[in-house]
């Protein structure tokens, strides 16, 4: 087998149900991947054993030596130390240091990021935000998450906190969010908000995916739910345009699989609410990395941490 030319990075994506690993080249292409169940009850060391095994199997399949390893994991995680925080579905991993564990086994540098930030890096540099200096990546699914890259640097808050833009206030008299506030963007515009609104109209138990299908088929109430969703998505995005004036906002997540139903309404809200900034210069794009986005993002986290631009962001 011919050895793979160019730099290769091992990528690890850790979720509540599965751990996926892969080998990603310098252009953001996934050369090979594998996955297994997370099974956090088996403990941290067992998980590291399985990650090591899968990565070595992947490198063997493409005859590549990895230059480093990037990890994307649902937070809280601590990128500068490599520790896992108090993650709801990784209780047995709390305070474990995944960076040190993999560095000791592979002898290469390892980078850890919150999975939302890793996905942001992937889309900003290898996806729909490629070539743009200011990129926001908004994921809309069961919740709403936002990652931000400005001038090639991932934005981090105090103590490296990941900003919770999904909890920006949109309607102070709106429904209560699990965070304790009322009318958060997430509680008004994430997928479950569509279901909750339909419940209130006497149509209980319908998923966001099903509502979108019904709207496409001409159901009048489902079409109202879609209009409401576009309105609240657009209001939150308009806030981001007014505050950051980004070159691009990239939209992803399960709800955006039905983006054609929402985009006209979103753009109209931005046009109506962003009269003091050059909103027409902000491109609203759909995420482009597809089903490999998590693995690609994890690999890009390594580049961001150790390549020239990423290293500068850590100084």
PDB file of C-alpha atoms in Angstrom:
ATOM      1  CA  UNK A   1       0.000   0.000   0.000  1.00  0.00           C
ATOM      2  CA  UNK A   2       1.271   3.449  -0.930  1.00  0.00           C
ATOM      3  CA  UNK A   3       1.736   5.784   2.014  1.00  0.00           C
ATOM      4  CA  UNK A   4      -0.558   8.801   2.125  1.00  0.00           C
ATOM      5  CA  UNK A   5       1.334  11.962   1.148  1.00  0.00           C
ATOM      6  CA  UNK A   6       0.943  15.215   3.052  1.00  0.00           C
ATOM      7  CA  UNK A   7       0.007  15.953   6.636  1.00  0.00           C
ATOM      8  CA  UNK A   8      -2.630  13.790   8.275  1.00  0.00           C
ATOM      9  CA  UNK A   9      -4.451  14.527  11.508  1.00  0.00           C
ATOM     10  CA  UNK A  10      -6.322  12.054  13.665  1.00  0.00           C
ATOM     11  CA  UNK A  11      -9.784  13.325  14.602  1.00  0.00           C
ATOM     12  CA  UNK A  12     -12.005  12.274  17.505  1.00  0.00           C
ATOM     13  CA  UNK A  13     -15.638  13.320  17.960  1.00  0.00           C
ATOM     14  CA  UNK A  14     -17.217  12.403  21.303  1.00  0.00           C
ATOM     15  CA  UNK A  15     -20.978  12.432  21.683  1.00  0.00           C
ATOM     16  CA  UNK A  16     -23.520  10.995  24.048  1.00  0.00           C
ATOM     17  CA  UNK A  17     -24.191   7.859  22.024  1.00  0.00           C
ATOM     18  CA  UNK A  18     -21.077   7.351  19.905  1.00  0.00           C
ATOM     19  CA  UNK A  19     -17.399   8.114  19.533  1.00  0.00           C
ATOM     20  CA  UNK A  20     -16.267   8.658  15.960  1.00  0.00           C
ATOM     21  CA  UNK A  21     -12.664   8.844  14.800  1.00  0.00           C
ATOM     22  CA  UNK A  22     -11.064   9.471  11.441  1.00  0.00           C
ATOM     23  CA  UNK A  23      -8.006  10.585   9.516  1.00  0.00           C
ATOM     24  CA  UNK A  24      -8.292  13.987   7.826  1.00  0.00           C
ATOM     25  CA  UNK A  25      -5.888  15.462   5.300  1.00  0.00           C
ATOM     26  CA  UNK A  26      -4.661  19.046   4.899  1.00  0.00           C
ATOM     27  CA  UNK A  27      -7.625  19.997   2.720  1.00  0.00           C
ATOM     28  CA  UNK A  28     -10.251  18.806   5.188  1.00  0.00           C
ATOM     29  CA  UNK A  29     -11.076  15.540   3.425  1.00  0.00           C
ATOM     30  CA  UNK A  30     -11.847  12.488   5.556  1.00  0.00           C
ATOM     31  CA  UNK A  31      -9.668   9.638   4.348  1.00  0.00           C
ATOM     32  CA  UNK A  32     -11.153   6.969   6.604  1.00  0.00           C
ATOM     33  CA  UNK A  33     -13.334   6.782   9.711  1.00  0.00           C
ATOM     34  CA  UNK A  34     -14.665   4.402  12.342  1.00  0.00           C
ATOM     35  CA  UNK A  35     -17.027   4.662  15.289  1.00  0.00           C
ATOM     36  CA  UNK A  36     -18.156   2.844  18.409  1.00  0.00           C
ATOM     37  CA  UNK A  37     -20.735   3.334  21.158  1.00  0.00           C
ATOM     38  CA  UNK A  38     -19.715   5.805  23.870  1.00  0.00           C
ATOM     39  CA  UNK A  39     -20.730   3.583  26.817  1.00  0.00           C
ATOM     40  CA  UNK A  40     -19.417   6.032  29.413  1.00  0.00           C
ATOM     41  CA  UNK A  41     -20.187   3.586  32.224  1.00  0.00           C
ATOM     42  CA  UNK A  42     -17.207   1.509  31.081  1.00  0.00           C
ATOM     43  CA  UNK A  43     -14.989   4.331  32.319  1.00  0.00           C
ATOM     44  CA  UNK A  44     -12.452   6.749  30.923  1.00  0.00           C
ATOM     45  CA  UNK A  45      -9.504   4.377  30.460  1.00  0.00           C
ATOM     46  CA  UNK A  46     -11.643   1.919  28.517  1.00  0.00           C
ATOM     47  CA  UNK A  47     -12.768   4.742  26.220  1.00  0.00           C
ATOM     48  CA  UNK A  48      -9.162   5.823  25.613  1.00  0.00           C
ATOM     49  CA  UNK A  49      -8.300   2.204  24.767  1.00  0.00           C
ATOM     50  CA  UNK A  50     -11.067   2.109  22.169  1.00  0.00           C
ATOM     51  CA  UNK A  51     -10.101   5.496  20.705  1.00  0.00           C
ATOM     52  CA  UNK A  52      -6.495   4.331  20.393  1.00  0.00           C
ATOM     53  CA  UNK A  53      -7.525   1.089  18.746  1.00  0.00           C
ATOM     54  CA  UNK A  54      -9.769   2.797  16.197  1.00  0.00           C
ATOM     55  CA  UNK A  55      -7.185   5.463  15.354  1.00  0.00           C
ATOM     56  CA  UNK A  56      -4.479   2.849  14.812  1.00  0.00           C
ATOM     57  CA  UNK A  57      -6.823   0.816  12.623  1.00  0.00           C
ATOM     58  CA  UNK A  58      -7.603   3.941  10.582  1.00  0.00           C
ATOM     59  CA  UNK A  59      -3.941   4.860  10.107  1.00  0.00           C
ATOM     60  CA  UNK A  60      -3.244   1.295   9.022  1.00  0.00           C
ATOM     61  CA  UNK A  61      -6.013   1.351   6.435  1.00  0.00           C
ATOM     62  CA  UNK A  62      -4.600   4.446   4.704  1.00  0.00           C
ATOM     63  CA  UNK A  63      -0.946   3.743   5.529  1.00  0.00           C
ATOM     64  CA  UNK A  64      -0.545   7.123   7.177  1.00  0.00           C
ATOM     65  CA  UNK A  65       1.330   8.481  10.157  1.00  0.00           C
ATOM     66  CA  UNK A  66      -0.624  11.136  12.022  1.00  0.00           C
ATOM     67  CA  UNK A  67       0.985  14.475  12.828  1.00  0.00           C
ATOM     68  CA  UNK A  68      -1.418  15.195  15.647  1.00  0.00           C
ATOM     69  CA  UNK A  69      -4.887  14.536  17.049  1.00  0.00           C
ATOM     70  CA  UNK A  70      -7.844  16.912  17.321  1.00  0.00           C
ATOM     71  CA  UNK A  71     -10.804  16.254  19.600  1.00  0.00           C
ATOM     72  CA  UNK A  72     -14.296  17.729  19.626  1.00  0.00           C
ATOM     73  CA  UNK A  73     -16.360  16.959  22.725  1.00  0.00           C
ATOM     74  CA  UNK A  74     -19.576  18.355  24.157  1.00  0.00           C
ATOM     75  CA  UNK A  75     -18.704  20.668  27.018  1.00  0.00           C
ATOM     76  CA  UNK A  76     -17.871  21.808  29.421  1.00  0.00           C
ATOM     77  CA  UNK A  77     -14.316  20.996  28.421  1.00  0.00           C
ATOM     78  CA  UNK A  78     -11.119  22.934  29.118  1.00  0.00           C
ATOM     79  CA  UNK A  79      -9.092  23.389  25.928  1.00  0.00           C
ATOM     80  CA  UNK A  80      -5.997  24.847  27.592  1.00  0.00           C
ATOM     81  CA  UNK A  81      -5.603  22.021  30.115  1.00  0.00           C
ATOM     82  CA  UNK A  82      -7.146  19.147  28.170  1.00  0.00           C
ATOM     83  CA  UNK A  83      -9.559  18.201  30.959  1.00  0.00           C
ATOM     84  CA  UNK A  84     -13.142  17.029  30.626  1.00  0.00           C
ATOM     85  CA  UNK A  85     -15.596  18.960  32.792  1.00  0.00           C
ATOM     86  CA  UNK A  86     -18.911  17.915  34.282  1.00  0.00           C
ATOM     87  CA  UNK A  87     -20.499  16.600  31.074  1.00  0.00           C
ATOM     88  CA  UNK A  88     -23.950  15.114  31.664  1.00  0.00           C
ATOM     89  CA  UNK A  89     -23.334  11.967  29.621  1.00  0.00           C
ATOM     90  CA  UNK A  90     -19.651  11.543  30.599  1.00  0.00           C
ATOM     91  CA  UNK A  91     -19.938  11.525  34.389  1.00  0.00           C
ATOM     92  CA  UNK A  92     -17.223   8.889  34.776  1.00  0.00           C
ATOM     93  CA  UNK A  93     -14.798  11.079  32.775  1.00  0.00           C
ATOM     94  CA  UNK A  94     -15.059  14.165  34.982  1.00  0.00           C
ATOM     95  CA  UNK A  95     -11.623  15.806  35.525  1.00  0.00           C
ATOM     96  CA  UNK A  96      -9.937  13.194  33.296  1.00  0.00           C
ATOM     97  CA  UNK A  97      -7.323  14.615  30.930  1.00  0.00           C
ATOM     98  CA  UNK A  98      -7.948  13.292  27.437  1.00  0.00           C
ATOM     99  CA  UNK A  99      -5.169  15.353  25.869  1.00  0.00           C
ATOM    100  CA  UNK A 100      -2.495  13.904  28.158  1.00  0.00           C
ATOM    101  CA  UNK A 101      -3.873  10.384  27.714  1.00  0.00           C
ATOM    102  CA  UNK A 102      -3.664  10.457  23.919  1.00  0.00           C
ATOM    103  CA  UNK A 103      -0.359  12.337  23.814  1.00  0.00           C
ATOM    104  CA  UNK A 104       1.225   9.645  25.954  1.00  0.00           C
ATOM    105  CA  UNK A 105      -0.043   6.868  23.694  1.00  0.00           C
ATOM    106  CA  UNK A 106       0.720   8.420  20.303  1.00  0.00           C
ATOM    107  CA  UNK A 107       3.630  10.772  21.002  1.00  0.00           C
ATOM    108  CA  UNK A 108       2.015  13.648  19.075  1.00  0.00           C
ATOM    109  CA  UNK A 109       0.421  16.934  20.089  1.00  0.00           C
ATOM    110  CA  UNK A 110      -3.308  16.800  20.859  1.00  0.00           C
ATOM    111  CA  UNK A 111      -5.902  19.608  20.835  1.00  0.00           C
ATOM    112  CA  UNK A 112      -9.278  19.537  22.620  1.00  0.00           C
ATOM    113  CA  UNK A 113     -12.239  21.812  21.822  1.00  0.00           C
ATOM    114  CA  UNK A 114     -15.888  22.119  22.669  1.00  0.00           C
ATOM    115  CA  UNK A 115     -17.650  20.287  19.830  1.00  0.00           C
ATOM    116  CA  UNK A 116     -19.577  23.409  18.779  1.00  0.00           C
ATOM    117  CA  UNK A 117     -16.336  25.371  18.484  1.00  0.00           C
ATOM    118  CA  UNK A 118     -14.698  22.514  16.602  1.00  0.00           C
ATOM    119  CA  UNK A 119     -17.592  22.452  14.134  1.00  0.00           C
ATOM    120  CA  UNK A 120     -17.273  26.226  13.757  1.00  0.00           C
ATOM    121  CA  UNK A 121     -13.598  25.907  12.888  1.00  0.00           C
ATOM    122  CA  UNK A 122     -14.376  23.233  10.321  1.00  0.00           C
ATOM    123  CA  UNK A 123     -17.011  25.295   8.523  1.00  0.00           C
ATOM    124  CA  UNK A 124     -15.017  28.535   8.803  1.00  0.00           C
ATOM    125  CA  UNK A 125     -11.831  27.181   7.250  1.00  0.00           C
ATOM    126  CA  UNK A 126     -12.859  24.138   5.191  1.00  0.00           C
ATOM    127  CA  UNK A 127     -16.578  24.631   4.661  1.00  0.00           C
ATOM    128  CA  UNK A 128     -19.121  27.303   3.799  1.00  0.00           C
ATOM    129  CA  UNK A 129     -17.112  30.051   5.519  1.00  0.00           C
ATOM    130  CA  UNK A 130     -13.893  29.399   3.627  1.00  0.00           C
ATOM    131  CA  UNK A 131     -12.187  32.622   2.638  1.00  0.00           C
ATOM    132  CA  UNK A 132     -14.185  34.834   5.018  1.00  0.00           C
ATOM    133  CA  UNK A 133     -12.511  36.705   7.884  1.00  0.00           C
ATOM    134  CA  UNK A 134     -15.515  36.966  10.225  1.00  0.00           C
ATOM    135  CA  UNK A 135     -17.678  33.838  10.387  1.00  0.00           C
ATOM    136  CA  UNK A 136     -20.467  32.851  12.761  1.00  0.00           C
ATOM    137  CA  UNK A 137     -21.641  29.235  12.735  1.00  0.00           C
ATOM    138  CA  UNK A 138     -25.188  28.785  14.022  1.00  0.00           C
ATOM    139  CA  UNK A 139     -26.553  25.297  14.683  1.00  0.00           C
ATOM    140  CA  UNK A 140     -30.303  24.917  15.108  1.00  0.00           C
ATOM    141  CA  UNK A 141     -31.539  21.569  16.385  1.00  0.00           C
ATOM    142  CA  UNK A 142     -32.769  20.579  19.831  1.00  0.00           C
ATOM    143  CA  UNK A 143     -31.000  23.756  20.971  1.00  0.00           C
ATOM    144  CA  UNK A 144     -29.216  26.685  19.346  1.00  0.00           C
ATOM    145  CA  UNK A 145     -25.450  27.055  19.486  1.00  0.00           C
ATOM    146  CA  UNK A 146     -23.186  29.694  17.987  1.00  0.00           C
ATOM    147  CA  UNK A 147     -19.430  29.620  17.411  1.00  0.00           C
ATOM    148  CA  UNK A 148     -17.452  32.622  16.199  1.00  0.00           C
ATOM    149  CA  UNK A 149     -14.229  33.050  14.244  1.00  0.00           C
ATOM    150  CA  UNK A 150     -12.818  36.559  13.855  1.00  0.00           C
ATOM    151  CA  UNK A 151      -9.725  37.186  11.700  1.00  0.00           C
ATOM    152  CA  UNK A 152      -8.793  33.518  11.824  1.00  0.00           C
ATOM    153  CA  UNK A 153      -9.174  33.222  15.587  1.00  0.00           C
ATOM    154  CA  UNK A 154     -11.809  31.327  17.498  1.00  0.00           C
ATOM    155  CA  UNK A 155     -13.516  33.661  19.920  1.00  0.00           C
ATOM    156  CA  UNK A 156     -13.307  32.586  23.561  1.00  0.00           C
ATOM    157  CA  UNK A 157     -14.904  34.301  26.536  1.00  0.00           C
ATOM    158  CA  UNK A 158     -13.551  34.817  30.041  1.00  0.00           C
ATOM    159  CA  UNK A 159     -11.920  31.639  31.373  1.00  0.00           C
ATOM    160  CA  UNK A 160     -12.185  30.309  27.786  1.00  0.00           C
ATOM    161  CA  UNK A 161     -15.961  30.018  28.196  1.00  0.00           C
ATOM    162  CA  UNK A 162     -18.077  29.189  25.156  1.00  0.00           C
ATOM    163  CA  UNK A 163     -20.627  32.013  24.697  1.00  0.00           C
ATOM    164  CA  UNK A 164     -24.235  30.837  25.054  1.00  0.00           C
ATOM    165  CA  UNK A 165     -25.780  32.975  22.331  1.00  0.00           C
ATOM    166  CA  UNK A 166     -28.745  30.617  22.168  1.00  0.00           C
ATOM    167  CA  UNK A 167     -29.757  32.177  25.490  1.00  0.00           C
ATOM    168  CA  UNK A 168     -29.868  35.771  24.277  1.00  0.00           C
ATOM    169  CA  UNK A 169     -33.151  37.350  25.292  1.00  0.00           C
ATOM    170  CA  UNK A 170     -35.643  37.784  22.450  1.00  0.00           C
ATOM    171  CA  UNK A 171     -38.972  38.152  24.286  1.00  0.00           C
ATOM    172  CA  UNK A 172     -38.957  38.879  28.011  1.00  0.00           C
ATOM    173  CA  UNK A 173     -42.584  37.782  28.302  1.00  0.00           C
ATOM    174  CA  UNK A 174     -41.989  34.589  26.359  1.00  0.00           C
ATOM    175  CA  UNK A 175     -41.931  30.976  27.575  1.00  0.00           C
ATOM    176  CA  UNK A 176     -39.580  29.969  30.364  1.00  0.00           C
ATOM    177  CA  UNK A 177     -36.306  28.335  29.345  1.00  0.00           C
ATOM    178  CA  UNK A 178     -34.524  25.618  31.313  1.00  0.00           C
ATOM    179  CA  UNK A 179     -31.796  28.195  32.000  1.00  0.00           C
ATOM    180  CA  UNK A 180     -34.274  30.128  34.172  1.00  0.00           C
ATOM    181  CA  UNK A 181     -34.816  33.088  31.848  1.00  0.00           C
ATOM    182  CA  UNK A 182     -37.860  33.799  29.708  1.00  0.00           C
ATOM    183  CA  UNK A 183     -37.972  34.181  25.963  1.00  0.00           C
ATOM    184  CA  UNK A 184     -34.478  32.953  25.122  1.00  0.00           C
ATOM    185  CA  UNK A 185     -33.722  32.544  21.424  1.00  0.00           C
ATOM    186  CA  UNK A 186     -33.415  28.800  21.959  1.00  0.00           C
ATOM    187  CA  UNK A 187     -36.790  28.363  23.657  1.00  0.00           C
ATOM    188  CA  UNK A 188     -38.447  30.347  20.855  1.00  0.00           C
ATOM    189  CA  UNK A 189     -36.617  29.055  17.783  1.00  0.00           C
ATOM    190  CA  UNK A 190     -34.992  25.644  18.372  1.00  0.00           C
ATOM    191  CA  UNK A 191     -36.728  22.542  17.026  1.00  0.00           C
ATOM    192  CA  UNK A 192     -38.699  21.795  20.225  1.00  0.00           C
ATOM    193  CA  UNK A 193     -40.191  25.307  20.060  1.00  0.00           C
ATOM    194  CA  UNK A 194     -42.040  24.329  16.891  1.00  0.00           C
ATOM    195  CA  UNK A 195     -43.404  21.236  18.622  1.00  0.00           C
ATOM    196  CA  UNK A 196     -44.414  23.260  21.692  1.00  0.00           C
ATOM    197  CA  UNK A 197     -46.273  25.802  19.561  1.00  0.00           C
ATOM    198  CA  UNK A 198     -48.153  23.067  17.723  1.00  0.00           C
ATOM    199  CA  UNK A 199     -49.027  21.488  21.077  1.00  0.00           C
ATOM    200  CA  UNK A 200     -50.551  24.808  22.097  1.00  0.00           C
ATOM    201  CA  UNK A 201     -52.697  24.738  18.958  1.00  0.00           C
ATOM    202  CA  UNK A 202     -54.098  21.314  19.842  1.00  0.00           C
ATOM    203  CA  UNK A 203     -51.796  19.292  17.569  1.00  0.00           C
ATOM    204  CA  UNK A 204     -49.691  17.421  20.100  1.00  0.00           C
ATOM    205  CA  UNK A 205     -46.613  15.260  19.683  1.00  0.00           C
ATOM    206  CA  UNK A 206     -45.481  16.381  16.237  1.00  0.00           C
ATOM    207  CA  UNK A 207     -41.731  16.695  15.693  1.00  0.00           C
ATOM    208  CA  UNK A 208     -40.102  19.653  13.969  1.00  0.00           C
ATOM    209  CA  UNK A 209     -39.150  17.376  11.084  1.00  0.00           C
ATOM    210  CA  UNK A 210     -42.764  16.280  10.666  1.00  0.00           C
ATOM    211  CA  UNK A 211     -44.043  19.860  10.925  1.00  0.00           C
ATOM    212  CA  UNK A 212     -41.760  20.886   8.073  1.00  0.00           C
ATOM    213  CA  UNK A 213     -42.997  17.979   5.947  1.00  0.00           C
ATOM    214  CA  UNK A 214     -46.601  18.922   6.694  1.00  0.00           C
ATOM    215  CA  UNK A 215     -45.930  22.544   5.766  1.00  0.00           C
ATOM    216  CA  UNK A 216     -44.429  21.461   2.463  1.00  0.00           C
ATOM    217  CA  UNK A 217     -47.536  19.372   1.822  1.00  0.00           C
ATOM    218  CA  UNK A 218     -49.764  22.405   2.391  1.00  0.00           C
ATOM    219  CA  UNK A 219     -50.969  22.028   5.979  1.00  0.00           C
ATOM    220  CA  UNK A 220     -52.046  25.545   6.996  1.00  0.00           C
ATOM    221  CA  UNK A 221     -51.234  25.242  10.711  1.00  0.00           C
ATOM    222  CA  UNK A 222     -47.820  23.734   9.999  1.00  0.00           C
ATOM    223  CA  UNK A 223     -47.157  26.623   7.624  1.00  0.00           C
ATOM    224  CA  UNK A 224     -47.942  29.046  10.458  1.00  0.00           C
ATOM    225  CA  UNK A 225     -45.449  27.166  12.644  1.00  0.00           C
ATOM    226  CA  UNK A 226     -42.822  27.523   9.917  1.00  0.00           C
ATOM    227  CA  UNK A 227     -43.522  31.254   9.579  1.00  0.00           C
ATOM    228  CA  UNK A 228     -43.184  31.663  13.345  1.00  0.00           C
ATOM    229  CA  UNK A 229     -39.918  29.725  13.302  1.00  0.00           C
ATOM    230  CA  UNK A 230     -38.501  31.888  10.500  1.00  0.00           C
ATOM    231  CA  UNK A 231     -39.553  35.021  12.409  1.00  0.00           C
ATOM    232  CA  UNK A 232     -37.750  34.073  15.611  1.00  0.00           C
ATOM    233  CA  UNK A 233     -34.713  32.648  13.839  1.00  0.00           C
ATOM    234  CA  UNK A 234     -34.503  35.880  11.891  1.00  0.00           C
ATOM    235  CA  UNK A 235     -34.754  38.060  15.001  1.00  0.00           C
ATOM    236  CA  UNK A 236     -31.862  36.258  16.679  1.00  0.00           C
ATOM    237  CA  UNK A 237     -29.760  36.389  13.542  1.00  0.00           C
ATOM    238  CA  UNK A 238     -30.555  40.078  13.087  1.00  0.00           C
ATOM    239  CA  UNK A 239     -29.112  40.689  16.558  1.00  0.00           C
ATOM    240  CA  UNK A 240     -25.916  38.920  15.501  1.00  0.00           C
ATOM    241  CA  UNK A 241     -25.687  40.978  12.316  1.00  0.00           C
ATOM    242  CA  UNK A 242     -26.214  44.228  14.238  1.00  0.00           C
ATOM    243  CA  UNK A 243     -23.647  43.344  16.907  1.00  0.00           C
ATOM    244  CA  UNK A 244     -20.899  41.667  14.873  1.00  0.00           C
ATOM    245  CA  UNK A 245     -21.392  42.686  11.208  1.00  0.00           C
ATOM    246  CA  UNK A 246     -19.887  39.353  10.087  1.00  0.00           C
ATOM    247  CA  UNK A 247     -18.936  38.516   6.540  1.00  0.00           C
ATOM    248  CA  UNK A 248     -20.819  35.227   6.754  1.00  0.00           C
ATOM    249  CA  UNK A 249     -23.286  33.400   8.962  1.00  0.00           C
ATOM    250  CA  UNK A 250     -23.277  29.676   8.311  1.00  0.00           C
ATOM    251  CA  UNK A 251     -26.407  27.769   9.321  1.00  0.00           C
ATOM    252  CA  UNK A 252     -26.450  24.096  10.253  1.00  0.00           C
ATOM    253  CA  UNK A 253     -28.242  21.602  12.478  1.00  0.00           C
ATOM    254  CA  UNK A 254     -31.267  19.343  12.015  1.00  0.00           C
ATOM    255  CA  UNK A 255     -33.831  22.140  11.660  1.00  0.00           C
ATOM    256  CA  UNK A 256     -31.841  23.674   8.809  1.00  0.00           C
ATOM    257  CA  UNK A 257     -32.287  20.533   6.740  1.00  0.00           C
ATOM    258  CA  UNK A 258     -35.552  22.236   5.834  1.00  0.00           C
ATOM    259  CA  UNK A 259     -33.832  25.583   5.255  1.00  0.00           C
ATOM    260  CA  UNK A 260     -35.784  26.357   2.096  1.00  0.00           C
ATOM    261  CA  UNK A 261     -38.881  26.860   4.271  1.00  0.00           C
ATOM    262  CA  UNK A 262     -37.187  29.461   6.464  1.00  0.00           C
ATOM    263  CA  UNK A 263     -34.635  31.406   4.448  1.00  0.00           C
ATOM    264  CA  UNK A 264     -36.944  33.996   2.894  1.00  0.00           C
ATOM    265  CA  UNK A 265     -38.424  34.828   6.293  1.00  0.00           C
ATOM    266  CA  UNK A 266     -35.001  34.954   7.927  1.00  0.00           C
ATOM    267  CA  UNK A 267     -33.652  37.354   5.303  1.00  0.00           C
ATOM    268  CA  UNK A 268     -36.720  39.565   5.610  1.00  0.00           C
ATOM    269  CA  UNK A 269     -36.259  39.867   9.403  1.00  0.00           C
ATOM    270  CA  UNK A 270     -32.594  40.765   8.923  1.00  0.00           C
ATOM    271  CA  UNK A 271     -33.497  43.353   6.282  1.00  0.00           C
ATOM    272  CA  UNK A 272     -36.184  44.869   8.516  1.00  0.00           C
ATOM    273  CA  UNK A 273     -34.135  44.954  11.722  1.00  0.00           C
ATOM    274  CA  UNK A 274     -30.607  45.764  10.511  1.00  0.00           C
ATOM    275  CA  UNK A 275     -30.932  49.235   9.035  1.00  0.00           C
ATOM    276  CA  UNK A 276     -27.831  50.749  10.671  1.00  0.00           C
ATOM    277  CA  UNK A 277     -25.246  48.240   9.437  1.00  0.00           C
ATOM    278  CA  UNK A 278     -24.362  46.904   5.958  1.00  0.00           C
ATOM    279  CA  UNK A 279     -26.498  43.794   6.446  1.00  0.00           C
ATOM    280  CA  UNK A 280     -26.580  43.092   2.724  1.00  0.00           C
ATOM    281  CA  UNK A 281     -22.849  42.333   2.965  1.00  0.00           C
ATOM    282  CA  UNK A 282     -23.433  39.468   5.396  1.00  0.00           C
ATOM    283  CA  UNK A 283     -23.802  36.224   3.472  1.00  0.00           C
ATOM    284  CA  UNK A 284     -26.263  33.727   4.977  1.00  0.00           C
ATOM    285  CA  UNK A 285     -25.058  30.288   3.925  1.00  0.00           C
ATOM    286  CA  UNK A 286     -25.884  26.684   4.697  1.00  0.00           C
ATOM    287  CA  UNK A 287     -23.284  24.394   6.250  1.00  0.00           C
ATOM    288  CA  UNK A 288     -21.470  22.359   3.626  1.00  0.00           C
ATOM    289  CA  UNK A 289     -19.461  19.652   5.411  1.00  0.00           C
ATOM    290  CA  UNK A 290     -22.342  17.192   5.743  1.00  0.00           C
ATOM    291  CA  UNK A 291     -22.196  14.033   7.803  1.00  0.00           C
ATOM    292  CA  UNK A 292     -18.415  14.298   8.290  1.00  0.00           C
ATOM    293  CA  UNK A 293     -18.653  17.780   9.845  1.00  0.00           C
ATOM    294  CA  UNK A 294     -17.846  16.655  13.393  1.00  0.00           C
ATOM    295  CA  UNK A 295     -14.722  14.715  12.399  1.00  0.00           C
ATOM    296  CA  UNK A 296     -13.559  17.483  10.060  1.00  0.00           C
ATOM    297  CA  UNK A 297     -14.102  20.058  12.786  1.00  0.00           C
ATOM    298  CA  UNK A 298     -12.107  18.031  15.302  1.00  0.00           C
ATOM    299  CA  UNK A 299      -9.198  17.875  12.868  1.00  0.00           C
ATOM    300  CA  UNK A 300      -9.417  21.609  12.227  1.00  0.00           C
ATOM    301  CA  UNK A 301      -9.217  22.189  15.991  1.00  0.00           C
ATOM    302  CA  UNK A 302      -5.731  20.695  15.867  1.00  0.00           C
ATOM    303  CA  UNK A 303      -4.711  23.004  13.003  1.00  0.00           C
ATOM    304  CA  UNK A 304      -6.124  25.982  14.882  1.00  0.00           C
ATOM    305  CA  UNK A 305      -4.198  25.085  18.017  1.00  0.00           C
ATOM    306  CA  UNK A 306      -0.850  24.275  16.453  1.00  0.00           C
ATOM    307  CA  UNK A 307      -0.702  25.753  12.940  1.00  0.00           C
ATOM    308  CA  UNK A 308       0.503  29.317  12.490  1.00  0.00           C
ATOM    309  CA  UNK A 309      -2.779  31.232  12.803  1.00  0.00           C
ATOM    310  CA  UNK A 310      -4.142  28.998  15.519  1.00  0.00           C
ATOM    311  CA  UNK A 311      -0.969  29.208  17.561  1.00  0.00           C
ATOM    312  CA  UNK A 312      -1.159  33.001  17.437  1.00  0.00           C
ATOM    313  CA  UNK A 313      -4.656  32.843  18.884  1.00  0.00           C
ATOM    314  CA  UNK A 314      -3.336  31.063  21.944  1.00  0.00           C
ATOM    315  CA  UNK A 315      -0.618  33.564  22.778  1.00  0.00           C
TER     316      UNK A 315
END
